[in-house]
GROMACS .gro file of C-alpha atoms in nm:
model
  395
    1UNK     CA    1  -2.558   2.114  -1.237
    2UNK     CA    2  -2.568   1.727  -1.300
    3UNK     CA    3  -2.556   1.557  -0.989
    4UNK     CA    4  -2.376   1.217  -1.155
    5UNK     CA    5  -2.091   1.279  -1.422
    6UNK     CA    6  -2.154   1.088  -1.712
    7UNK     CA    7  -1.920   1.040  -2.056
    8UNK     CA    8  -2.039   1.240  -2.355
    9UNK     CA    9  -2.077   0.904  -2.530
   10UNK     CA   10  -2.376   0.799  -2.256
   11UNK     CA   11  -2.576   1.149  -2.272
   12UNK     CA   12  -2.527   1.077  -2.589
   13UNK     CA   13  -2.677   0.674  -2.564
   14UNK     CA   14  -2.902   0.827  -2.394
   15UNK     CA   15  -3.078   1.071  -2.603
   16UNK     CA   16  -3.073   0.870  -2.897
   17UNK     CA   17  -3.278   0.572  -2.678
   18UNK     CA   18  -3.474   0.869  -2.566
   19UNK     CA   19  -3.574   0.948  -2.965
   20UNK     CA   20  -3.595   0.567  -3.040
   21UNK     CA   21  -3.857   0.594  -2.739
   22UNK     CA   22  -4.042   0.907  -2.900
   23UNK     CA   23  -4.059   0.736  -3.201
   24UNK     CA   24  -4.221   0.433  -3.062
   25UNK     CA   25  -4.471   0.662  -2.863
   26UNK     CA   26  -4.582   0.941  -3.127
   27UNK     CA   27  -4.867   0.704  -3.346
   28UNK     CA   28  -5.015   0.651  -3.028
   29UNK     CA   29  -4.949   1.009  -2.952
   30UNK     CA   30  -5.113   1.124  -3.313
   31UNK     CA   31  -5.436   0.982  -3.239
   32UNK     CA   32  -5.457   1.194  -2.883
   33UNK     CA   33  -5.508   1.539  -2.898
   34UNK     CA   34  -5.239   1.803  -2.835
   35UNK     CA   35  -5.177   1.735  -2.490
   36UNK     CA   36  -5.054   1.379  -2.584
   37UNK     CA   37  -4.826   1.539  -2.789
   38UNK     CA   38  -4.700   1.772  -2.543
   39UNK     CA   39  -4.651   1.513  -2.247
   40UNK     CA   40  -4.469   1.298  -2.464
   41UNK     CA   41  -4.203   1.558  -2.575
   42UNK     CA   42  -4.212   1.638  -2.160
   43UNK     CA   43  -4.199   1.247  -2.119
   44UNK     CA   44  -3.903   1.203  -2.420
   45UNK     CA   45  -3.657   1.491  -2.279
   46UNK     CA   46  -3.698   1.356  -1.945
   47UNK     CA   47  -3.535   1.013  -2.071
   48UNK     CA   48  -3.279   1.222  -2.270
   49UNK     CA   49  -3.167   1.357  -1.923
   50UNK     CA   50  -3.226   1.121  -1.646
   51UNK     CA   51  -2.877   1.015  -1.621
   52UNK     CA   52  -2.713   1.375  -1.669
   53UNK     CA   53  -2.954   1.562  -1.413
   54UNK     CA   54  -3.206   1.300  -1.242
   55UNK     CA   55  -3.367   1.624  -1.060
   56UNK     CA   56  -3.470   1.786  -1.383
   57UNK     CA   57  -3.596   1.436  -1.495
   58UNK     CA   58  -3.794   1.383  -1.235
   59UNK     CA   59  -3.922   1.790  -1.273
   60UNK     CA   60  -4.023   1.668  -1.641
   61UNK     CA   61  -4.182   1.384  -1.592
   62UNK     CA   62  -4.419   1.558  -1.330
   63UNK     CA   63  -4.482   1.806  -1.559
   64UNK     CA   64  -4.573   1.618  -1.819
   65UNK     CA   65  -4.774   1.374  -1.608
   66UNK     CA   66  -4.970   1.701  -1.505
   67UNK     CA   67  -5.019   1.836  -1.835
   68UNK     CA   68  -5.185   1.521  -1.905
   69UNK     CA   69  -5.388   1.465  -1.609
   70UNK     CA   70  -5.533   1.844  -1.649
   71UNK     CA   71  -5.615   1.761  -2.014
   72UNK     CA   72  -5.804   1.439  -1.833
   73UNK     CA   73  -5.620   1.200  -2.098
   74UNK     CA   74  -5.596   0.810  -2.046
   75UNK     CA   75  -5.274   0.595  -1.981
   76UNK     CA   76  -5.048   0.617  -2.303
   77UNK     CA   77  -4.802   0.417  -2.452
   78UNK     CA   78  -4.568   0.746  -2.283
   79UNK     CA   79  -4.613   0.705  -1.971
   80UNK     CA   80  -4.365   0.419  -1.959
   81UNK     CA   81  -4.106   0.642  -1.910
   82UNK     CA   82  -4.183   0.709  -1.551
   83UNK     CA   83  -3.989   0.398  -1.482
   84UNK     CA   84  -3.678   0.522  -1.643
   85UNK     CA   85  -3.723   0.836  -1.434
   86UNK     CA   86  -3.796   0.687  -1.106
   87UNK     CA   87  -3.480   0.413  -1.235
   88UNK     CA   88  -3.234   0.678  -1.300
   89UNK     CA   89  -3.379   0.860  -0.946
   90UNK     CA   90  -3.237   0.559  -0.705
   91UNK     CA   91  -2.922   0.507  -0.927
   92UNK     CA   92  -2.772   0.868  -1.011
   93UNK     CA   93  -2.912   1.062  -0.769
   94UNK     CA   94  -2.790   1.275  -0.504
   95UNK     CA   95  -2.886   1.119  -0.074
   96UNK     CA   96  -3.190   1.392  -0.105
   97UNK     CA   97  -3.332   1.285  -0.493
   98UNK     CA   98  -3.312   0.942  -0.407
   99UNK     CA   99  -3.583   0.957  -0.141
  100UNK     CA  100  -3.761   1.185  -0.332
  101UNK     CA  101  -3.811   0.923  -0.597
  102UNK     CA  102  -3.944   0.717  -0.373
  103UNK     CA  103  -4.162   0.919  -0.231
  104UNK     CA  104  -4.241   1.010  -0.606
  105UNK     CA  105  -4.348   0.642  -0.651
  106UNK     CA  106  -4.585   0.629  -0.424
  107UNK     CA  107  -4.683   0.951  -0.449
  108UNK     CA  108  -4.742   0.857  -0.846
  109UNK     CA  109  -4.924   0.473  -0.765
  110UNK     CA  110  -5.194   0.734  -0.525
  111UNK     CA  111  -5.263   1.013  -0.767
  112UNK     CA  112  -5.280   0.796  -1.066
  113UNK     CA  113  -5.531   0.552  -0.888
  114UNK     CA  114  -5.782   0.846  -0.793
  115UNK     CA  115  -5.724   0.977  -1.131
  116UNK     CA  116  -5.839   0.723  -1.327
  117UNK     CA  117  -6.075   0.581  -1.106
  118UNK     CA  118  -6.218   0.887  -0.898
  119UNK     CA  119  -6.172   1.196  -1.123
  120UNK     CA  120  -6.207   1.062  -1.493
  121UNK     CA  121  -6.526   0.885  -1.444
  122UNK     CA  122  -6.651   1.218  -1.204
  123UNK     CA  123  -6.529   1.479  -1.522
  124UNK     CA  124  -6.618   1.250  -1.808
  125UNK     CA  125  -6.930   1.216  -1.709
  126UNK     CA  126  -6.906   0.788  -1.725
  127UNK     CA  127  -7.024   0.757  -1.355
  128UNK     CA  128  -6.941   0.826  -0.950
  129UNK     CA  129  -6.774   0.571  -0.744
  130UNK     CA  130  -6.965   0.235  -0.729
  131UNK     CA  131  -6.814  -0.096  -0.557
  132UNK     CA  132  -6.682  -0.240  -0.901
  133UNK     CA  133  -6.485   0.121  -0.951
  134UNK     CA  134  -6.359   0.101  -0.536
  135UNK     CA  135  -6.238  -0.252  -0.607
  136UNK     CA  136  -6.091  -0.217  -0.937
  137UNK     CA  137  -5.915   0.150  -0.753
  138UNK     CA  138  -5.675  -0.096  -0.491
  139UNK     CA  139  -5.565  -0.316  -0.752
  140UNK     CA  140  -5.465  -0.048  -0.978
  141UNK     CA  141  -5.329   0.097  -0.640
  142UNK     CA  142  -5.127  -0.215  -0.581
  143UNK     CA  143  -5.036  -0.268  -0.971
  144UNK     CA  144  -4.915   0.054  -1.037
  145UNK     CA  145  -4.722   0.099  -0.656
  146UNK     CA  146  -4.556  -0.248  -0.753
  147UNK     CA  147  -4.408  -0.140  -1.081
  148UNK     CA  148  -4.340   0.178  -0.963
  149UNK     CA  149  -4.144   0.095  -0.656
  150UNK     CA  150  -3.981  -0.179  -0.837
  151UNK     CA  151  -3.859   0.057  -1.105
  152UNK     CA  152  -3.706   0.231  -0.849
  153UNK     CA  153  -3.571  -0.034  -0.613
  154UNK     CA  154  -3.367  -0.189  -0.958
  155UNK     CA  155  -3.188   0.149  -0.977
  156UNK     CA  156  -3.135   0.121  -0.625
  157UNK     CA  157  -2.951  -0.224  -0.653
  158UNK     CA  158  -2.781  -0.079  -0.998
  159UNK     CA  159  -2.627   0.162  -0.709
  160UNK     CA  160  -2.540  -0.076  -0.496
  161UNK     CA  161  -2.361  -0.320  -0.755
  162UNK     CA  162  -2.181   0.036  -0.885
  163UNK     CA  163  -2.088   0.132  -0.517
  164UNK     CA  164  -1.986  -0.186  -0.497
  165UNK     CA  165  -1.727  -0.213  -0.786
  166UNK     CA  166  -1.554   0.208  -0.696
  167UNK     CA  167  -1.528   0.088  -0.375
  168UNK     CA  168  -1.293  -0.247  -0.490
  169UNK     CA  169  -1.111  -0.044  -0.703
  170UNK     CA  170  -1.013   0.207  -0.434
  171UNK     CA  171  -0.939  -0.108  -0.226
  172UNK     CA  172  -0.717  -0.243  -0.514
  173UNK     CA  173  -0.600   0.113  -0.621
  174UNK     CA  174  -0.487   0.117  -0.233
  175UNK     CA  175  -0.345  -0.257  -0.194
  176UNK     CA  176  -0.099  -0.153  -0.499
  177UNK     CA  177   0.022   0.165  -0.364
  178UNK     CA  178   0.078   0.012  -0.032
  179UNK     CA  179   0.250  -0.325  -0.193
  180UNK     CA  180   0.438  -0.047  -0.381
  181UNK     CA  181   0.528   0.152  -0.059
  182UNK     CA  182   0.643  -0.195   0.117
  183UNK     CA  183   0.827  -0.254  -0.191
  184UNK     CA  184   1.005   0.059  -0.130
  185UNK     CA  185   1.071   0.048   0.204
  186UNK     CA  186   1.185  -0.305   0.170
  187UNK     CA  187   1.476  -0.171  -0.147
  188UNK     CA  188   1.546   0.121   0.087
  189UNK     CA  189   1.654  -0.130   0.348
  190UNK     CA  190   1.850  -0.390   0.134
  191UNK     CA  191   2.070  -0.119   0.038
  192UNK     CA  192   2.117   0.028   0.372
  193UNK     CA  193   2.225  -0.359   0.460
  194UNK     CA  194   2.466  -0.347   0.146
  195UNK     CA  195   2.567   0.011   0.250
  196UNK     CA  196   2.741  -0.122   0.559
  197UNK     CA  197   2.839  -0.435   0.416
  198UNK     CA  198   3.050  -0.233   0.235
  199UNK     CA  199   3.158  -0.010   0.484
  200UNK     CA  200   3.263  -0.316   0.713
  201UNK     CA  201   3.439  -0.489   0.381
  202UNK     CA  202   3.594  -0.153   0.286
  203UNK     CA  203   3.727  -0.045   0.610
  204UNK     CA  204   3.811  -0.369   0.747
  205UNK     CA  205   4.022  -0.453   0.413
  206UNK     CA  206   4.168  -0.130   0.402
  207UNK     CA  207   4.259  -0.127   0.743
  208UNK     CA  208   4.455  -0.460   0.705
  209UNK     CA  209   4.639  -0.383   0.405
  210UNK     CA  210   4.751  -0.042   0.526
  211UNK     CA  211   4.893  -0.207   0.823
  212UNK     CA  212   5.075  -0.521   0.606
  213UNK     CA  213   5.178  -0.209   0.354
  214UNK     CA  214   5.315  -0.022   0.665
  215UNK     CA  215   5.548  -0.325   0.808
  216UNK     CA  216   5.632  -0.446   0.446
  217UNK     CA  217   5.812  -0.101   0.366
  218UNK     CA  218   6.004  -0.127   0.661
  219UNK     CA  219   6.093  -0.489   0.673
  220UNK     CA  220   6.221  -0.410   0.288
  221UNK     CA  221   6.560  -0.373   0.313
  222UNK     CA  222   6.612  -0.621   0.669
  223UNK     CA  223   6.378  -0.899   0.618
  224UNK     CA  224   6.330  -0.911   0.271
  225UNK     CA  225   6.103  -1.254   0.369
  226UNK     CA  226   5.872  -1.089   0.569
  227UNK     CA  227   5.791  -0.776   0.322
  228UNK     CA  228   5.692  -1.086   0.082
  229UNK     CA  229   5.494  -1.288   0.369
  230UNK     CA  230   5.337  -0.935   0.387
  231UNK     CA  231   5.278  -0.845   0.049
  232UNK     CA  232   5.111  -1.223   0.012
  233UNK     CA  233   4.890  -1.133   0.301
  234UNK     CA  234   4.774  -0.777   0.121
  235UNK     CA  235   4.703  -0.958  -0.204
  236UNK     CA  236   4.491  -1.237  -0.025
  237UNK     CA  237   4.322  -0.994   0.172
  238UNK     CA  238   4.216  -0.728  -0.130
  239UNK     CA  239   4.152  -1.008  -0.354
  240UNK     CA  240   3.892  -1.108  -0.092
  241UNK     CA  241   3.784  -0.724  -0.048
  242UNK     CA  242   3.690  -0.750  -0.411
  243UNK     CA  243   3.526  -1.044  -0.438
  244UNK     CA  244   3.237  -0.884  -0.126
  245UNK     CA  245   3.244  -0.641  -0.363
  246UNK     CA  246   3.170  -0.770  -0.660
  247UNK     CA  247   2.897  -0.984  -0.402
  248UNK     CA  248   2.744  -0.652  -0.302
  249UNK     CA  249   2.754  -0.473  -0.643
  250UNK     CA  250   2.587  -0.752  -0.785
  251UNK     CA  251   2.308  -0.764  -0.518
  252UNK     CA  252   2.253  -0.402  -0.584
  253UNK     CA  253   2.207  -0.446  -1.006
  254UNK     CA  254   1.958  -0.758  -0.935
  255UNK     CA  255   1.820  -0.646  -0.589
  256UNK     CA  256   1.873  -1.055  -0.440
  257UNK     CA  257   1.897  -1.120  -0.123
  258UNK     CA  258   2.062  -1.468  -0.169
  259UNK     CA  259   2.418  -1.388  -0.175
  260UNK     CA  260   2.639  -1.569   0.055
  261UNK     CA  261   2.645  -1.385   0.391
  262UNK     CA  262   2.913  -1.428   0.689
  263UNK     CA  263   2.811  -1.648   1.002
  264UNK     CA  264   2.948  -1.742   1.364
  265UNK     CA  265   3.186  -2.026   1.211
  266UNK     CA  266   3.403  -1.713   0.962
  267UNK     CA  267   3.491  -1.552   1.292
  268UNK     CA  268   3.834  -1.782   1.306
  269UNK     CA  269   3.940  -1.664   0.911
  270UNK     CA  270   3.839  -1.269   1.060
  271UNK     CA  271   4.057  -1.305   1.366
  272UNK     CA  272   4.285  -1.446   1.171
  273UNK     CA  273   4.290  -1.178   0.947
  274UNK     CA  274   4.373  -0.845   1.185
  275UNK     CA  275   4.594  -1.093   1.363
  276UNK     CA  276   4.824  -1.156   1.020
  277UNK     CA  277   4.819  -0.714   1.021
  278UNK     CA  278   4.950  -0.703   1.325
  279UNK     CA  279   4.686  -0.706   1.590
  280UNK     CA  280   4.697  -0.887   1.875
  281UNK     CA  281   4.332  -1.040   1.914
  282UNK     CA  282   4.296  -1.273   2.245
  283UNK     CA  283   3.989  -1.467   2.213
  284UNK     CA  284   3.737  -1.614   2.480
  285UNK     CA  285   3.436  -1.807   2.453
  286UNK     CA  286   3.202  -1.934   2.722
  287UNK     CA  287   2.913  -2.125   2.811
  288UNK     CA  288   2.720  -2.339   2.543
  289UNK     CA  289   2.600  -2.199   2.254
  290UNK     CA  290   2.218  -2.144   2.134
  291UNK     CA  291   2.079  -2.119   1.856
  292UNK     CA  292   2.123  -1.780   1.643
  293UNK     CA  293   1.925  -1.692   1.304
  294UNK     CA  294   2.097  -1.646   0.943
  295UNK     CA  295   2.031  -1.196   1.076
  296UNK     CA  296   2.154  -1.244   1.430
  297UNK     CA  297   2.488  -1.482   1.317
  298UNK     CA  298   2.600  -1.162   1.039
  299UNK     CA  299   2.475  -0.917   1.312
  300UNK     CA  300   2.765  -1.098   1.533
  301UNK     CA  301   3.006  -1.086   1.239
  302UNK     CA  302   2.972  -0.764   1.143
  303UNK     CA  303   3.004  -0.591   1.478
  304UNK     CA  304   3.314  -0.807   1.515
  305UNK     CA  305   3.457  -0.695   1.222
  306UNK     CA  306   3.343  -0.349   1.281
  307UNK     CA  307   3.531  -0.327   1.617
  308UNK     CA  308   3.843  -0.483   1.526
  309UNK     CA  309   3.894  -0.291   1.235
  310UNK     CA  310   3.823   0.004   1.449
  311UNK     CA  311   4.070  -0.161   1.671
  312UNK     CA  312   4.360  -0.193   1.384
  313UNK     CA  313   4.303   0.139   1.268
  314UNK     CA  314   4.280   0.403   1.599
  315UNK     CA  315   4.372   0.222   1.860
  316UNK     CA  316   4.683   0.118   2.049
  317UNK     CA  317   4.785  -0.229   1.797
  318UNK     CA  318   5.114  -0.250   2.088
  319UNK     CA  319   4.805  -0.390   2.356
  320UNK     CA  320   4.636  -0.703   2.266
  321UNK     CA  321   4.277  -0.682   2.253
  322UNK     CA  322   4.020  -0.890   2.440
  323UNK     CA  323   3.742  -1.034   2.267
  324UNK     CA  324   3.456  -1.186   2.440
  325UNK     CA  325   3.202  -1.424   2.368
  326UNK     CA  326   2.985  -1.534   2.695
  327UNK     CA  327   2.667  -1.765   2.584
  328UNK     CA  328   2.372  -1.830   2.831
  329UNK     CA  329   2.040  -1.959   2.739
  330UNK     CA  330   1.914  -1.608   2.599
  331UNK     CA  331   2.149  -1.529   2.365
  332UNK     CA  332   2.514  -1.370   2.346
  333UNK     CA  333   2.694  -1.102   2.524
  334UNK     CA  334   2.975  -0.950   2.288
  335UNK     CA  335   3.252  -0.747   2.402
  336UNK     CA  336   3.557  -0.611   2.242
  337UNK     CA  337   3.790  -0.366   2.403
  338UNK     CA  338   4.099  -0.237   2.297
  339UNK     CA  339   4.350   0.031   2.432
  340UNK     CA  340   4.351   0.399   2.306
  341UNK     CA  341   4.697   0.533   2.210
  342UNK     CA  342   4.788   0.741   2.468
  343UNK     CA  343   4.796   1.089   2.260
  344UNK     CA  344   4.420   1.009   2.235
  345UNK     CA  345   4.344   0.904   2.569
  346UNK     CA  346   4.315   1.280   2.714
  347UNK     CA  347   4.138   1.431   2.393
  348UNK     CA  348   3.833   1.354   2.260
  349UNK     CA  349   3.810   1.019   2.112
  350UNK     CA  350   3.817   0.957   1.779
  351UNK     CA  351   3.638   0.668   1.722
  352UNK     CA  352   3.335   0.769   1.892
  353UNK     CA  353   3.182   0.991   1.568
  354UNK     CA  354   3.308   0.711   1.333
  355UNK     CA  355   2.973   0.609   1.087
  356UNK     CA  356   3.124   0.228   1.198
  357UNK     CA  357   3.009   0.256   1.548
  358UNK     CA  358   2.590   0.375   1.447
  359UNK     CA  359   2.647   0.069   1.216
  360UNK     CA  360   2.728  -0.171   1.477
  361UNK     CA  361   2.409   0.018   1.649
  362UNK     CA  362   2.135  -0.047   1.379
  363UNK     CA  363   2.252  -0.417   1.334
  364UNK     CA  364   2.187  -0.468   1.659
  365UNK     CA  365   1.919  -0.310   1.703
  366UNK     CA  366   1.784  -0.455   1.399
  367UNK     CA  367   1.838  -0.819   1.507
  368UNK     CA  368   1.636  -0.700   1.836
  369UNK     CA  369   2.012  -0.642   2.054
  370UNK     CA  370   2.173  -0.346   2.186
  371UNK     CA  371   2.520  -0.216   2.194
  372UNK     CA  372   2.710   0.050   2.389
  373UNK     CA  373   3.070   0.142   2.274
  374UNK     CA  374   3.246   0.409   2.450
  375UNK     CA  375   3.613   0.481   2.605
  376UNK     CA  376   3.617   0.355   2.965
  377UNK     CA  377   3.800   0.449   3.293
  378UNK     CA  378   4.058   0.207   3.255
  379UNK     CA  379   4.225   0.381   2.924
  380UNK     CA  380   4.061   0.124   2.684
  381UNK     CA  381   3.762   0.143   2.444
  382UNK     CA  382   3.474  -0.100   2.499
  383UNK     CA  383   3.205  -0.190   2.256
  384UNK     CA  384   2.920  -0.416   2.415
  385UNK     CA  385   2.637  -0.620   2.229
  386UNK     CA  386   2.363  -0.836   2.370
  387UNK     CA  387   2.225  -1.061   2.086
  388UNK     CA  388   1.908  -1.230   2.213
  389UNK     CA  389   1.895  -1.588   2.098
  390UNK     CA  390   1.672  -1.736   1.808
  391UNK     CA  391   1.312  -1.775   1.937
  392UNK     CA  392   1.165  -2.101   1.933
  393UNK     CA  393   0.858  -2.209   1.746
  394UNK     CA  394   0.632  -2.355   1.937
  395UNK     CA  395   0.627  -2.726   1.938
   0.00000   0.00000   0.00000
């Protein structure tokens, strides 16, 4: 089973290079014996599978070296194949094989030294150990160990570079996936904001239109001027709502967050609209205004808009609505109270389960505030919100 997966193109390249190496070694092997030809073929085979299966390559290389030493053959050109095999053990082998390659480099250097300086002189009949042989043996041991370990180290460095590239590639993939997830989350948040804005705009505008239309219908015969004024109000409110809806739809199409958003200064126009629809709004503002961010001001506006719309649609329009803004150093306390109709006071509150209440609460929470909306013991429905001030950056 291969320890390192390679493509067919890479395997073909290894085989071609191994064959080229074999053709280069063939003239030298032909000048030797049959053992040289066998060892050369085995080394060529080891080079061919060095990346497909480094373990097999190492085993075949040891077999080739054994055949060469058994025949008492001297160093040959094909012995350079060992460098490629050791390189592959550290570059492409598993954890165990990687260290077996290093052990093989050390053992191979030692065995080669003993073989060349001890076994060959003894069995070859060229003499025994001499001081010159010992000096040569030390030199051969150091030189062969350096060359073999260098080949193994080069493979280890190549492995580190490859692993580093793979880590960077995975990090890039993870970063892209994280960026995509953040983008999707941002888009979802933006769409939720647009949905809340759409609800606030449509619900508020329709409440005003319905109230004005009912008034115009009753006043059409007896007070034509009032009916005409109501129709004019309906026309203005409808045009304004149509413009707001177009802006929101444009945001959905283009994902733009720079569309104009209401701020605190727009509360006056909002209150005038519901007053014109027949709701008596009594606004009281205390304290000195503190700095609120754009998102905080939008939250205040939308909360007031939704609360007044609910009061117009579900509350007792004959009773006044109290709107109170209490400014403090750390934020704004906002409260809107409207009378509950007598026929609904004893039953379940129709406003308690409206989606608008949830939307108001979410708007307050998004800017770090709180909101409570519930009927009180005094027969009124109370919306109480706390919006924190914009934190000041350190000077």
